[in-house]
JSON list of C-alpha atoms in Angstrom, two decimals:
[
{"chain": "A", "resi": 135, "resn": "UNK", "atom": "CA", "xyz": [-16.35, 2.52, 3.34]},
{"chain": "A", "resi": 136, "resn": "UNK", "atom": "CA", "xyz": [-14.97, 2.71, 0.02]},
{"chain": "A", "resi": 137, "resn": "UNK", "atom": "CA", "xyz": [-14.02, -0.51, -2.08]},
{"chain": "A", "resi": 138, "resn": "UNK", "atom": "CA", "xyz": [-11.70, -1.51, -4.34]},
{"chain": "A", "resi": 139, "resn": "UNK", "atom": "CA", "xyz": [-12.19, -4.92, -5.81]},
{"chain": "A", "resi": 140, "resn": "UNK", "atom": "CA", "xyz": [-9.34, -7.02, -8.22]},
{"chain": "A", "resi": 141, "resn": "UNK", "atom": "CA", "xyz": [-10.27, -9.66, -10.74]},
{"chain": "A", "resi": 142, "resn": "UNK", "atom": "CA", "xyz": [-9.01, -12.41, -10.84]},
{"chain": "A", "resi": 143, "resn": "UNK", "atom": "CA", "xyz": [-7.82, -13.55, -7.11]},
{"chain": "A", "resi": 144, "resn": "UNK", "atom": "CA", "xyz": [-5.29, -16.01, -8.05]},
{"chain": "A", "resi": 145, "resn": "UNK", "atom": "CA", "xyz": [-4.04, -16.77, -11.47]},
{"chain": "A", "resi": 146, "resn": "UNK", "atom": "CA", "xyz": [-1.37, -19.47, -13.07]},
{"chain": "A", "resi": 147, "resn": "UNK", "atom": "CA", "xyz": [-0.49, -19.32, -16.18]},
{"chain": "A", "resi": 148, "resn": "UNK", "atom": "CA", "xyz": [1.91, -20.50, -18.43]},
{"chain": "A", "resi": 149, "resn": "UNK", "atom": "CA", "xyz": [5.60, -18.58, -19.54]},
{"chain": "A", "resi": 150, "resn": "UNK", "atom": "CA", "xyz": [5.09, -16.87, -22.30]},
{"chain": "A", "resi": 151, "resn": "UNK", "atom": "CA", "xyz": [1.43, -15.58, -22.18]},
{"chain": "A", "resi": 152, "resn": "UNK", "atom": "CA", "xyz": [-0.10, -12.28, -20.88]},
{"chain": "A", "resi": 153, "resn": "UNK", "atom": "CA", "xyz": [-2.51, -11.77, -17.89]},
{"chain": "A", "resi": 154, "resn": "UNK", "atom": "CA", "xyz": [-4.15, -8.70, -17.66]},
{"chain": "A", "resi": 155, "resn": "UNK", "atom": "CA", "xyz": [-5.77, -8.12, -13.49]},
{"chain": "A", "resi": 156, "resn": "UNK", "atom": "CA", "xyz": [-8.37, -5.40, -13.58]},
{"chain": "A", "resi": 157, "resn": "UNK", "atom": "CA", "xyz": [-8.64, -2.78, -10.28]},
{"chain": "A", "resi": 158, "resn": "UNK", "atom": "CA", "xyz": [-11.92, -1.40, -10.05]},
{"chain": "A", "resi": 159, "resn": "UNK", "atom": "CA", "xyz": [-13.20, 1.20, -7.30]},
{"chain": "A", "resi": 160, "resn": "UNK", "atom": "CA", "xyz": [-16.78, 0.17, -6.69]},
{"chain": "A", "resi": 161, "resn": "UNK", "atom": "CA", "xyz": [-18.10, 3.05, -4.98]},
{"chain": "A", "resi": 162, "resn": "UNK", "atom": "CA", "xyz": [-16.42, 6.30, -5.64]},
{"chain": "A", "resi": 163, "resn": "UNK", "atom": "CA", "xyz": [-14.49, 7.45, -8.55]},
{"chain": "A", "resi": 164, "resn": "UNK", "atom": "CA", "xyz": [-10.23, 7.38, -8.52]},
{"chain": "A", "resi": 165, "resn": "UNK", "atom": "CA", "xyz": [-8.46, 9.21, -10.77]},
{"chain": "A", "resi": 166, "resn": "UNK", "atom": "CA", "xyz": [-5.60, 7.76, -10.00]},
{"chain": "A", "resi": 167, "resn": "UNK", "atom": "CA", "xyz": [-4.40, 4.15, -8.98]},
{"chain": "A", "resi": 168, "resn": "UNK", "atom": "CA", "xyz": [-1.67, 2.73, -8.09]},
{"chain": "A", "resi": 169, "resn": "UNK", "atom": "CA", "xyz": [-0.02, -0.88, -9.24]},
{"chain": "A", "resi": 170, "resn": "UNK", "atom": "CA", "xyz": [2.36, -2.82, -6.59]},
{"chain": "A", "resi": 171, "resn": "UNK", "atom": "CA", "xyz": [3.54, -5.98, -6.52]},
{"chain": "A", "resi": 172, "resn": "UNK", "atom": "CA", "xyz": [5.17, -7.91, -3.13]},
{"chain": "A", "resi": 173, "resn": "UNK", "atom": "CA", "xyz": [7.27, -10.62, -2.65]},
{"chain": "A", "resi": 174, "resn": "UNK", "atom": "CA", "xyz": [6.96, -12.61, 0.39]},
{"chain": "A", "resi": 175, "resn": "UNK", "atom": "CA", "xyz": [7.96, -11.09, 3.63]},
{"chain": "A", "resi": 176, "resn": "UNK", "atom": "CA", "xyz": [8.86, -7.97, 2.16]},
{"chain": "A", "resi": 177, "resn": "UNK", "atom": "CA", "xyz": [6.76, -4.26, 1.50]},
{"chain": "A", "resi": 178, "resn": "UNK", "atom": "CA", "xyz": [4.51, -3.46, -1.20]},
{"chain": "A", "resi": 179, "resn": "UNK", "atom": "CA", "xyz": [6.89, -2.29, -4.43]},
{"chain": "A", "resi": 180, "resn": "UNK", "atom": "CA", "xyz": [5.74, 0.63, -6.20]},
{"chain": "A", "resi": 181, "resn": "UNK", "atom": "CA", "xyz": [5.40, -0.57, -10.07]},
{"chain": "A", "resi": 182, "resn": "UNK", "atom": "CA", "xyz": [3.58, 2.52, -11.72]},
{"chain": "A", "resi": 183, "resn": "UNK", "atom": "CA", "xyz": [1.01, 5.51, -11.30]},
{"chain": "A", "resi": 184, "resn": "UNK", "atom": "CA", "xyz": [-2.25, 5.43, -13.54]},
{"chain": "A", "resi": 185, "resn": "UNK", "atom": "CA", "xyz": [-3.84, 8.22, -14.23]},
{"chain": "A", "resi": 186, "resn": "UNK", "atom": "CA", "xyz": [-7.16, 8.43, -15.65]},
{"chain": "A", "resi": 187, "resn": "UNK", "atom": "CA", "xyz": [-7.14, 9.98, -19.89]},
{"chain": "A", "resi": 188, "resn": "UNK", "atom": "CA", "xyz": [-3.54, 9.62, -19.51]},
{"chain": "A", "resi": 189, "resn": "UNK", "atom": "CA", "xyz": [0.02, 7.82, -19.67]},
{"chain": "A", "resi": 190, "resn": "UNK", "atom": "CA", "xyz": [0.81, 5.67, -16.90]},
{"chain": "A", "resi": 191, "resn": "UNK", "atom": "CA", "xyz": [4.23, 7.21, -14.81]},
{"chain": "A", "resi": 192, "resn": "UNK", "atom": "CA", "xyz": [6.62, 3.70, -13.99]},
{"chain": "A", "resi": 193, "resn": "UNK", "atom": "CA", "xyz": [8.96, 3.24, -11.18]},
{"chain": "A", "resi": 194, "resn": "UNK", "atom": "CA", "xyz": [12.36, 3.32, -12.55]},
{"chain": "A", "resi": 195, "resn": "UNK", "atom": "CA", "xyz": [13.45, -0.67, -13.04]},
{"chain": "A", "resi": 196, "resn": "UNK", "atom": "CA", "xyz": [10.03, -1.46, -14.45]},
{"chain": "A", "resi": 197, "resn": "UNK", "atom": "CA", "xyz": [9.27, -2.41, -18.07]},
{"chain": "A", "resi": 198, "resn": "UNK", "atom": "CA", "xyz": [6.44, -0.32, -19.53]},
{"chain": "A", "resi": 199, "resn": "UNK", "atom": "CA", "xyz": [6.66, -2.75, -22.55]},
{"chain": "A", "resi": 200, "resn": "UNK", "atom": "CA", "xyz": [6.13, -5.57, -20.05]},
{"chain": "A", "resi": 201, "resn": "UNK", "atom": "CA", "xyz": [3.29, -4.31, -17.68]},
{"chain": "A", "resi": 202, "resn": "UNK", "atom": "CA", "xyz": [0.85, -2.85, -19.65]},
{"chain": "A", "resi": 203, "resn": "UNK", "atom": "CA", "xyz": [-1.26, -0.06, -17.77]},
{"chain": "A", "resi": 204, "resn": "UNK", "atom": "CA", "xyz": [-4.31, 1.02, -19.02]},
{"chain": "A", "resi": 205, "resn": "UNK", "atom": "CA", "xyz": [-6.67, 3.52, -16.99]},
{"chain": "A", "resi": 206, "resn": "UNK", "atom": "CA", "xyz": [-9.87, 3.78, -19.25]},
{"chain": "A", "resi": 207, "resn": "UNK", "atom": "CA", "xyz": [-12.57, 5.20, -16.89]},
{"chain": "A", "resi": 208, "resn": "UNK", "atom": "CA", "xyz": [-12.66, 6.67, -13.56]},
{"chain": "A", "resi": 209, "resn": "UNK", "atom": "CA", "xyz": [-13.44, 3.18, -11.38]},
{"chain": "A", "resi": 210, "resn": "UNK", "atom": "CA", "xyz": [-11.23, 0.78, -14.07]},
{"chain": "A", "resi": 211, "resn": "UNK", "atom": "CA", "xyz": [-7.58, 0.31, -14.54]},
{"chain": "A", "resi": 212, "resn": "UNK", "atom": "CA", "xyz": [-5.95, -2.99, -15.69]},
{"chain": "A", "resi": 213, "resn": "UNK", "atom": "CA", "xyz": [-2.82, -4.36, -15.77]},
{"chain": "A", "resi": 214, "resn": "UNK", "atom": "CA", "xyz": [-1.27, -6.78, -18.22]},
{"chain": "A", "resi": 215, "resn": "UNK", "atom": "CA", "xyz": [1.59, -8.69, -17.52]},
{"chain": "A", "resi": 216, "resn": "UNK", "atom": "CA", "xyz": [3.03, -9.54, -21.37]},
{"chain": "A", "resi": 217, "resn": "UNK", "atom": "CA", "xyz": [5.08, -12.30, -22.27]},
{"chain": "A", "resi": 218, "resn": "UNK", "atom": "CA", "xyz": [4.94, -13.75, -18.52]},
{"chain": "A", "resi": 219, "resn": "UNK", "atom": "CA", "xyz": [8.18, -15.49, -17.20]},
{"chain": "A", "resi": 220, "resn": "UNK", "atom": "CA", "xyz": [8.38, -17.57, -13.93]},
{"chain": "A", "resi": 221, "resn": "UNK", "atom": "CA", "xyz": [10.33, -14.34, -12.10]},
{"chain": "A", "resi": 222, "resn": "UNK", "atom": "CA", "xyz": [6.89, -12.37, -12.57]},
{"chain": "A", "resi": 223, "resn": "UNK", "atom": "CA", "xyz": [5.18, -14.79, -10.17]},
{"chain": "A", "resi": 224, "resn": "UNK", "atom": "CA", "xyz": [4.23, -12.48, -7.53]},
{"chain": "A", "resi": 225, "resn": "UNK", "atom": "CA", "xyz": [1.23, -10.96, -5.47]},
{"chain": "A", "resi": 226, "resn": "UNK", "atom": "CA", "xyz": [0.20, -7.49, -7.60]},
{"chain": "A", "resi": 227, "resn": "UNK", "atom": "CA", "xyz": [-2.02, -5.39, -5.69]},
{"chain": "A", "resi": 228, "resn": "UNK", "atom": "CA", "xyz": [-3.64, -1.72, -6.45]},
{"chain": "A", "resi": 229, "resn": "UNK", "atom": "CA", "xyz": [-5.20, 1.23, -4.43]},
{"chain": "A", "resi": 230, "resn": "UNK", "atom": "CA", "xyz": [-7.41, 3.82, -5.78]},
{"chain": "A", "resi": 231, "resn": "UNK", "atom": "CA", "xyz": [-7.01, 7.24, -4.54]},
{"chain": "A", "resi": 232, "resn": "UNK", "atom": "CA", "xyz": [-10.01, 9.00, -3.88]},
{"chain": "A", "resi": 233, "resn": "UNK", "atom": "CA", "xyz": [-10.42, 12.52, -4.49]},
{"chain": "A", "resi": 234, "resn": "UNK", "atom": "CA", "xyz": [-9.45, 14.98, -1.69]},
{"chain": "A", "resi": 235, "resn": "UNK", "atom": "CA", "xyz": [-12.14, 15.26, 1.17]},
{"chain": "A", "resi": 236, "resn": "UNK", "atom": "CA", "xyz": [-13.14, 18.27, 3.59]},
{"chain": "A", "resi": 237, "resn": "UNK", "atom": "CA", "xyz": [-9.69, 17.47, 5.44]},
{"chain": "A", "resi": 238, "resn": "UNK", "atom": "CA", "xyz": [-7.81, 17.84, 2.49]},
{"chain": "A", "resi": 239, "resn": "UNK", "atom": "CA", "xyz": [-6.28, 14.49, 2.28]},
{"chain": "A", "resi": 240, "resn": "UNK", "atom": "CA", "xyz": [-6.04, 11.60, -0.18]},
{"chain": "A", "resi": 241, "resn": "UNK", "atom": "CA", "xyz": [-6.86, 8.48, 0.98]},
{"chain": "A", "resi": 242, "resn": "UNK", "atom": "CA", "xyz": [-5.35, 5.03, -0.64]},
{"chain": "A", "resi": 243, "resn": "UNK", "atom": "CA", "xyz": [-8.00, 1.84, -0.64]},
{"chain": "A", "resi": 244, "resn": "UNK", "atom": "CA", "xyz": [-6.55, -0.98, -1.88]},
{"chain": "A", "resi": 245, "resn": "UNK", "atom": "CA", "xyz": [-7.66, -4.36, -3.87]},
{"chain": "A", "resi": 246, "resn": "UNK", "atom": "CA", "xyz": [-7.37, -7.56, -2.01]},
{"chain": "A", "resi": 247, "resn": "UNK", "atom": "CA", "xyz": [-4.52, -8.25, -4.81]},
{"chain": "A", "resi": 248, "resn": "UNK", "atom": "CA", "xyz": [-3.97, -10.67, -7.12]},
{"chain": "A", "resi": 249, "resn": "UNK", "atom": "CA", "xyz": [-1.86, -14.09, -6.96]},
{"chain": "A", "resi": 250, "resn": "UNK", "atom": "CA", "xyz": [0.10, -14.98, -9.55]},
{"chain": "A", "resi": 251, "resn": "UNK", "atom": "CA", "xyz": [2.00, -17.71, -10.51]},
{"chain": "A", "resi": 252, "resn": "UNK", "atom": "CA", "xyz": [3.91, -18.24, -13.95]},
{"chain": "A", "resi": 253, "resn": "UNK", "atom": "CA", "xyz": [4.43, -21.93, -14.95]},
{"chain": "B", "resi": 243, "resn": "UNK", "atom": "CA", "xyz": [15.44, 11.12, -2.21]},
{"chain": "B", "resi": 244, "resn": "UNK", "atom": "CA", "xyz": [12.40, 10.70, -0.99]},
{"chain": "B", "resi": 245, "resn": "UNK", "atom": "CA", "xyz": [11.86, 7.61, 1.52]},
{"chain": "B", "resi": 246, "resn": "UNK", "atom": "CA", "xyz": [10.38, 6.00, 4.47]},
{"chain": "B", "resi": 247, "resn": "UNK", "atom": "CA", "xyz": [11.44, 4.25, 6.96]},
{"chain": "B", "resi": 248, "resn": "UNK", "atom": "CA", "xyz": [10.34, 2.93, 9.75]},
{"chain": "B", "resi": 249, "resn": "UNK", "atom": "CA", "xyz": [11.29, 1.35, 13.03]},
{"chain": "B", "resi": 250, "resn": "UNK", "atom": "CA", "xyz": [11.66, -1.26, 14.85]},
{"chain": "B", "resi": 251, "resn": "UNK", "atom": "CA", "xyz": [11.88, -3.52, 11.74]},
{"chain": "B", "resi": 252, "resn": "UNK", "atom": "CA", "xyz": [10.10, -6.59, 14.11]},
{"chain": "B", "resi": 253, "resn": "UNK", "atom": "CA", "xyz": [8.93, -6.53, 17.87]},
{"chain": "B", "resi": 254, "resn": "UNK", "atom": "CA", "xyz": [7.68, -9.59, 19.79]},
{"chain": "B", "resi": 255, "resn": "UNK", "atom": "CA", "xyz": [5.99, -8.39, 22.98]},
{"chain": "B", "resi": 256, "resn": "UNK", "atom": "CA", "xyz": [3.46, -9.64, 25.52]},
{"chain": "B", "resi": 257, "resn": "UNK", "atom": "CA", "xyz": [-0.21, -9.93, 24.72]},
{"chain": "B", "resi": 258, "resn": "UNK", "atom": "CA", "xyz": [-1.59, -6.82, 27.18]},
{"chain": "B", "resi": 259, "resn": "UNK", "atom": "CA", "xyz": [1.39, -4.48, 26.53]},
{"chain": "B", "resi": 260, "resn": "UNK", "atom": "CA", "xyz": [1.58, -1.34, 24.73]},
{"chain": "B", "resi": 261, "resn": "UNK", "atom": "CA", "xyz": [4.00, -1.02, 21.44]},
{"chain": "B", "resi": 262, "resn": "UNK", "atom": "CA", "xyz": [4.73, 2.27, 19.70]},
{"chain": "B", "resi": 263, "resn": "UNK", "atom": "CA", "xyz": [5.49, 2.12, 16.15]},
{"chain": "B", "resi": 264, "resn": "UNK", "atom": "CA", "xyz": [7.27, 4.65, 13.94]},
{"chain": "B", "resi": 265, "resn": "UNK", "atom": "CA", "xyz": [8.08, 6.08, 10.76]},
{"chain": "B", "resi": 266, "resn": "UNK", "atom": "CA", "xyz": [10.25, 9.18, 9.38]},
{"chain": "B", "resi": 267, "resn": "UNK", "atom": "CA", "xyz": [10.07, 10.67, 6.18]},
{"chain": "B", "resi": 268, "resn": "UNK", "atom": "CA", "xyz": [11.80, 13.22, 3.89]},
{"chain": "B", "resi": 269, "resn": "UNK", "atom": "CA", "xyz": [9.40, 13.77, 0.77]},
{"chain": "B", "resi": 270, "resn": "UNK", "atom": "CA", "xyz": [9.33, 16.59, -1.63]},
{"chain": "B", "resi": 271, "resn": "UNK", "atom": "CA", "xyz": [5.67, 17.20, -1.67]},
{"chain": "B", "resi": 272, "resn": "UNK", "atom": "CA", "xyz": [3.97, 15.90, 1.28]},
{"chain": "B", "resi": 273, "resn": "UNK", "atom": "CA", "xyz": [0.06, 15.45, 0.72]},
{"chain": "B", "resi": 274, "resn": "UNK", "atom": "CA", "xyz": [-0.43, 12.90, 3.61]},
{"chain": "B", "resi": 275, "resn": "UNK", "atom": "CA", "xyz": [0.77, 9.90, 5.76]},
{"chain": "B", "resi": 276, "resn": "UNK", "atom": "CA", "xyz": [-1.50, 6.69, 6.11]},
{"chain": "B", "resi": 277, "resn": "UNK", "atom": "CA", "xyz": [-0.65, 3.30, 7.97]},
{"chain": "B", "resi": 278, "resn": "UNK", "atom": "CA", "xyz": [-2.11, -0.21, 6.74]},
{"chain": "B", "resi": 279, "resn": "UNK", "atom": "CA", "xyz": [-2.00, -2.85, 8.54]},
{"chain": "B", "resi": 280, "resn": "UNK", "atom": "CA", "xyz": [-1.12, -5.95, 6.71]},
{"chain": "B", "resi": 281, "resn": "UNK", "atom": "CA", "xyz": [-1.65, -9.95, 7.41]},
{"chain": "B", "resi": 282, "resn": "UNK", "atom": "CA", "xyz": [-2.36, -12.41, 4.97]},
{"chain": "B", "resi": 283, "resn": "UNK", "atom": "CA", "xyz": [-3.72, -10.12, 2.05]},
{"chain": "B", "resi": 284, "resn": "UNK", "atom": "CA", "xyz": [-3.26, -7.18, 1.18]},
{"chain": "B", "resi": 285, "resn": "UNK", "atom": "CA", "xyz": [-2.98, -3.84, 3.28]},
{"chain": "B", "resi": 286, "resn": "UNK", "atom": "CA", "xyz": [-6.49, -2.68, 5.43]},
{"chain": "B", "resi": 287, "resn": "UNK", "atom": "CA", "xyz": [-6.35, 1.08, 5.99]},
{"chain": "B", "resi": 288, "resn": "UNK", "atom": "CA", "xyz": [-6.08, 2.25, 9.40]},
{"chain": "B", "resi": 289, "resn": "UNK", "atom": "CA", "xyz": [-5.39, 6.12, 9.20]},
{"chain": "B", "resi": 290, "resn": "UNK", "atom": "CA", "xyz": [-4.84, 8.89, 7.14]},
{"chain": "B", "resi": 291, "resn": "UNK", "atom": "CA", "xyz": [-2.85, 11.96, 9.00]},
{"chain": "B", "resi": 292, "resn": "UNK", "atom": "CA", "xyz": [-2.45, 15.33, 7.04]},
{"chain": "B", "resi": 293, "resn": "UNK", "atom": "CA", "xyz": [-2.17, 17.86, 9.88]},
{"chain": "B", "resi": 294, "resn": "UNK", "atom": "CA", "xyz": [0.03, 17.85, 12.89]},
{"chain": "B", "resi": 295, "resn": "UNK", "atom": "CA", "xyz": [-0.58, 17.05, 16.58]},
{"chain": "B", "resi": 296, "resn": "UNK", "atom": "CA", "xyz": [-4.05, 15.62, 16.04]},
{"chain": "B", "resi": 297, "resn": "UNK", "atom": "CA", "xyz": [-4.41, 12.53, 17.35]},
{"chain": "B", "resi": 298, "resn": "UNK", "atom": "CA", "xyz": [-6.42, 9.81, 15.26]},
{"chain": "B", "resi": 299, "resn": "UNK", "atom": "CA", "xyz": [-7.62, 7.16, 17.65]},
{"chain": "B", "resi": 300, "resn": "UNK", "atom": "CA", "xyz": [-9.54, 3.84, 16.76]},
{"chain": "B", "resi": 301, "resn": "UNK", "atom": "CA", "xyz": [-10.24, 1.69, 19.44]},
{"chain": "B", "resi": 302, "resn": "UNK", "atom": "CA", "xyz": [-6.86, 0.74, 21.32]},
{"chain": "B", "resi": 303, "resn": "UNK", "atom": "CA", "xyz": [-5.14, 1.71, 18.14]},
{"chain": "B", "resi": 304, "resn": "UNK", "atom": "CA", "xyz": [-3.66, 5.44, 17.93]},
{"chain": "B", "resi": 305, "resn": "UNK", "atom": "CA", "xyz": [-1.46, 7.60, 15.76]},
{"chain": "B", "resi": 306, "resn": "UNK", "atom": "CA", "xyz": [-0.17, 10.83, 15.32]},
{"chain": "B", "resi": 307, "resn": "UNK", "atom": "CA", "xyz": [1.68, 12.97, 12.85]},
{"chain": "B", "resi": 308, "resn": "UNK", "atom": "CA", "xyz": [4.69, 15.53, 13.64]},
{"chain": "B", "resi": 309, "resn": "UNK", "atom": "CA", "xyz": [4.95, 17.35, 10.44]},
{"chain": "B", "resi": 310, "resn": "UNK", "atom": "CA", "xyz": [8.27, 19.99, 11.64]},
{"chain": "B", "resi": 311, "resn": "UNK", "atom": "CA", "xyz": [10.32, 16.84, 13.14]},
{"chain": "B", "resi": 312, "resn": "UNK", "atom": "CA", "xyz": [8.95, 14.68, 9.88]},
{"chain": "B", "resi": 313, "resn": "UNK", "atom": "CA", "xyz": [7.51, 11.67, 11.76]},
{"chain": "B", "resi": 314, "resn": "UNK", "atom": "CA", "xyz": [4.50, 9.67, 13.00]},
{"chain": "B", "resi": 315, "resn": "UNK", "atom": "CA", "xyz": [3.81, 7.40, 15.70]},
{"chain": "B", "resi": 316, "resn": "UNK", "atom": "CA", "xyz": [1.22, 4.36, 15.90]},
{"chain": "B", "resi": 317, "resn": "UNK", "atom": "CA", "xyz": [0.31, 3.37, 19.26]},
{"chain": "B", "resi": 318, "resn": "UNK", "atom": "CA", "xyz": [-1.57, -0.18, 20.25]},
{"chain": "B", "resi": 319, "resn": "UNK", "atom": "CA", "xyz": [-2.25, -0.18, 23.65]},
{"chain": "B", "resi": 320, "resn": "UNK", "atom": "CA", "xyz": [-3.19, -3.55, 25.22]},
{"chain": "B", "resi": 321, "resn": "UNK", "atom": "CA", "xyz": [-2.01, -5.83, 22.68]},
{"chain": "B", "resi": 322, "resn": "UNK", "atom": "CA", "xyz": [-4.42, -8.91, 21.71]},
{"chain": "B", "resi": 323, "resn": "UNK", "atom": "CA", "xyz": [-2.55, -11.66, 20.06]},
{"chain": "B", "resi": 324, "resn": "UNK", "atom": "CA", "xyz": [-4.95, -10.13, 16.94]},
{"chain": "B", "resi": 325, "resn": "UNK", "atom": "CA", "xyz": [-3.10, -7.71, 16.30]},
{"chain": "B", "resi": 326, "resn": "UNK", "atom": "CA", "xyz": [-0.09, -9.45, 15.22]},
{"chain": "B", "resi": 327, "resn": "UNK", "atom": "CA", "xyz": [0.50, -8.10, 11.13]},
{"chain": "B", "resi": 328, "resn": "UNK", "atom": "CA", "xyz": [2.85, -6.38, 9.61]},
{"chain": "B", "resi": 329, "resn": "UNK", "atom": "CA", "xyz": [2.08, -2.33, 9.74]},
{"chain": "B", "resi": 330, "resn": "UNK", "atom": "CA", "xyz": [2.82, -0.22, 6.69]},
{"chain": "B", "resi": 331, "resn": "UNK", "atom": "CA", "xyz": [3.52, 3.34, 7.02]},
{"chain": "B", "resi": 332, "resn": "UNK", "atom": "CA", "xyz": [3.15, 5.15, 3.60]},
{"chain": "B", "resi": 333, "resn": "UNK", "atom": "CA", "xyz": [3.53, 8.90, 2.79]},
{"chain": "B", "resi": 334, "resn": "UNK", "atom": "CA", "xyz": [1.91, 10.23, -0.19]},
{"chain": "B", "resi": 335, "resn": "UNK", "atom": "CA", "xyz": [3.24, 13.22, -2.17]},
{"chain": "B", "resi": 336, "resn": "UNK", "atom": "CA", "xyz": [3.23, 12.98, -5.98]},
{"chain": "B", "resi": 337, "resn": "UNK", "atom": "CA", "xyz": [3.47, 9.34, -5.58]},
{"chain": "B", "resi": 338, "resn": "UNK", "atom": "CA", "xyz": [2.79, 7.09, -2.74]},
{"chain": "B", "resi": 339, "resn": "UNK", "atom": "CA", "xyz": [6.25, 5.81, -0.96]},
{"chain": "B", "resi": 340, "resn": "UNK", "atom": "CA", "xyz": [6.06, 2.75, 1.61]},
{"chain": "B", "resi": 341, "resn": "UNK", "atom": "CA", "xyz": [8.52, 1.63, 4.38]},
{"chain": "B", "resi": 342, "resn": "UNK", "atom": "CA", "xyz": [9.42, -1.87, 4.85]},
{"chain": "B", "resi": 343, "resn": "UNK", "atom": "CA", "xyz": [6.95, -2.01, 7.59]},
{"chain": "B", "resi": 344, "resn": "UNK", "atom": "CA", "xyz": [7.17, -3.09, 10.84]},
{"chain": "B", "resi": 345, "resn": "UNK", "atom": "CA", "xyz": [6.71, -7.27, 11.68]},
{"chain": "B", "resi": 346, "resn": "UNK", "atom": "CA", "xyz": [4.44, -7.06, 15.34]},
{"chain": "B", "resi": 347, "resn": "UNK", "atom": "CA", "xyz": [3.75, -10.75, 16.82]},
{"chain": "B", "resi": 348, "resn": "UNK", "atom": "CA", "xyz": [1.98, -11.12, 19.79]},
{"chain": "B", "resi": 349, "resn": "UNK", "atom": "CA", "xyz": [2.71, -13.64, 22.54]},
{"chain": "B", "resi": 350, "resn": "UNK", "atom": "CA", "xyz": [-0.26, -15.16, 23.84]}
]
């Protein structure tokens, strides 16, 4: 089945300095992936929409300026977390979307996510 | 607005019985509807559902899309204490939209 991989697994860092998590689809291309992040006990939050060549699309209430998205190829985008404050500490995770199959459909793989905690 | 919700928010049942999970929708663009299940990590895909009254089935799990009443169901039959997790319904139409998910724990 398709993969999606995240680097790193679990970060800490400390306020003030920017993480950047990569999302890579290791066996088929994406052109677009999606960034979440989760709090504990409660759903996946939609942060943004990356789209390969192009601008990222953000959920209203999140800082573009803040989480950089970059989607450079079809298998790698990456998010960086600028300027990190204690309140970013969270568990980001993204899906790739593969490209519509014989059924018509897109399916969503996601990352195993990415732990991180801001000192 | 678009959204997703699902129901029950949390079930406790008997390891052995059947649950039946569900989740509405109102979307402007609806491409598909997949459910996750979710433990520890993050989300493991269970099924994708793009046309209506075709039942996906994987092993004791089941689902099923009604795309004129704007729902799906997911069935477990026989409940192992393994299937406790959090399930994630999530409709995809220009963006991808998630419920809160449902909270399943099975009693042993």
């Amino acid at each position: 089945g398709a993969v999606v991989s995240q680097h790193p697994s679990w970060v800490i860092c400390k306020s003030g300095t920017s993480v950047k998590i990569e999302c890579r689809s290791l066996d088929f291309q994406a052109t677009t992936m999606f960034w979440y992040r989760q709090f504990p006990k409660q759903s996946l939050m939609l942060m943004a929409t990356s789209n390969e060549g192009s601008k990222a699309t953000y959920e209203q209430g999140v800082e573009k300026d803040k989480f950089l998205i970059n989607h450079a190829s079809l298998t790698l985008s990456t998010l960086t977390v600028t300027s990190a404050h204690p309140e970013d500490s969270s568990f980001y995770i993204c899906s790739a979307q593969s490209i519509p199959g014989l059924a018509g459909g897109y399916e969503q793989y996601f990352g195993p996510g990415t732990r991180l905690t801001v000192t | 607005e678009d959204k997703v919700v699902q129901s029950p928010l949390s079930l406790v049942v008997h390891e052995g019985d059947t649950v039946t999970l569900n989740c509405s929708y109102e979307v402007t663009n609806f491409r598909s509807l997949l459910w996750y299940k979710q433990e520890k990590k993050a989300p493991t895909f269970l099924f994708m559902l793009t046309s209506s009254g075709i039942e996906k089935k994987s092993g004791r799990l089941s689902s099923i899309l009604d795309k004129k009443e704007l729902f799906s169901i997911l069935n477990i039959t026989a409940t192992q204490t393994g299937d406790s997790a959090v399930y994630l319904c999530a409709v995809l139409d220009d963006k991808i939209i998630f419920g809160k998910g449902t909270r399943l724990h099975i009693l042993p």
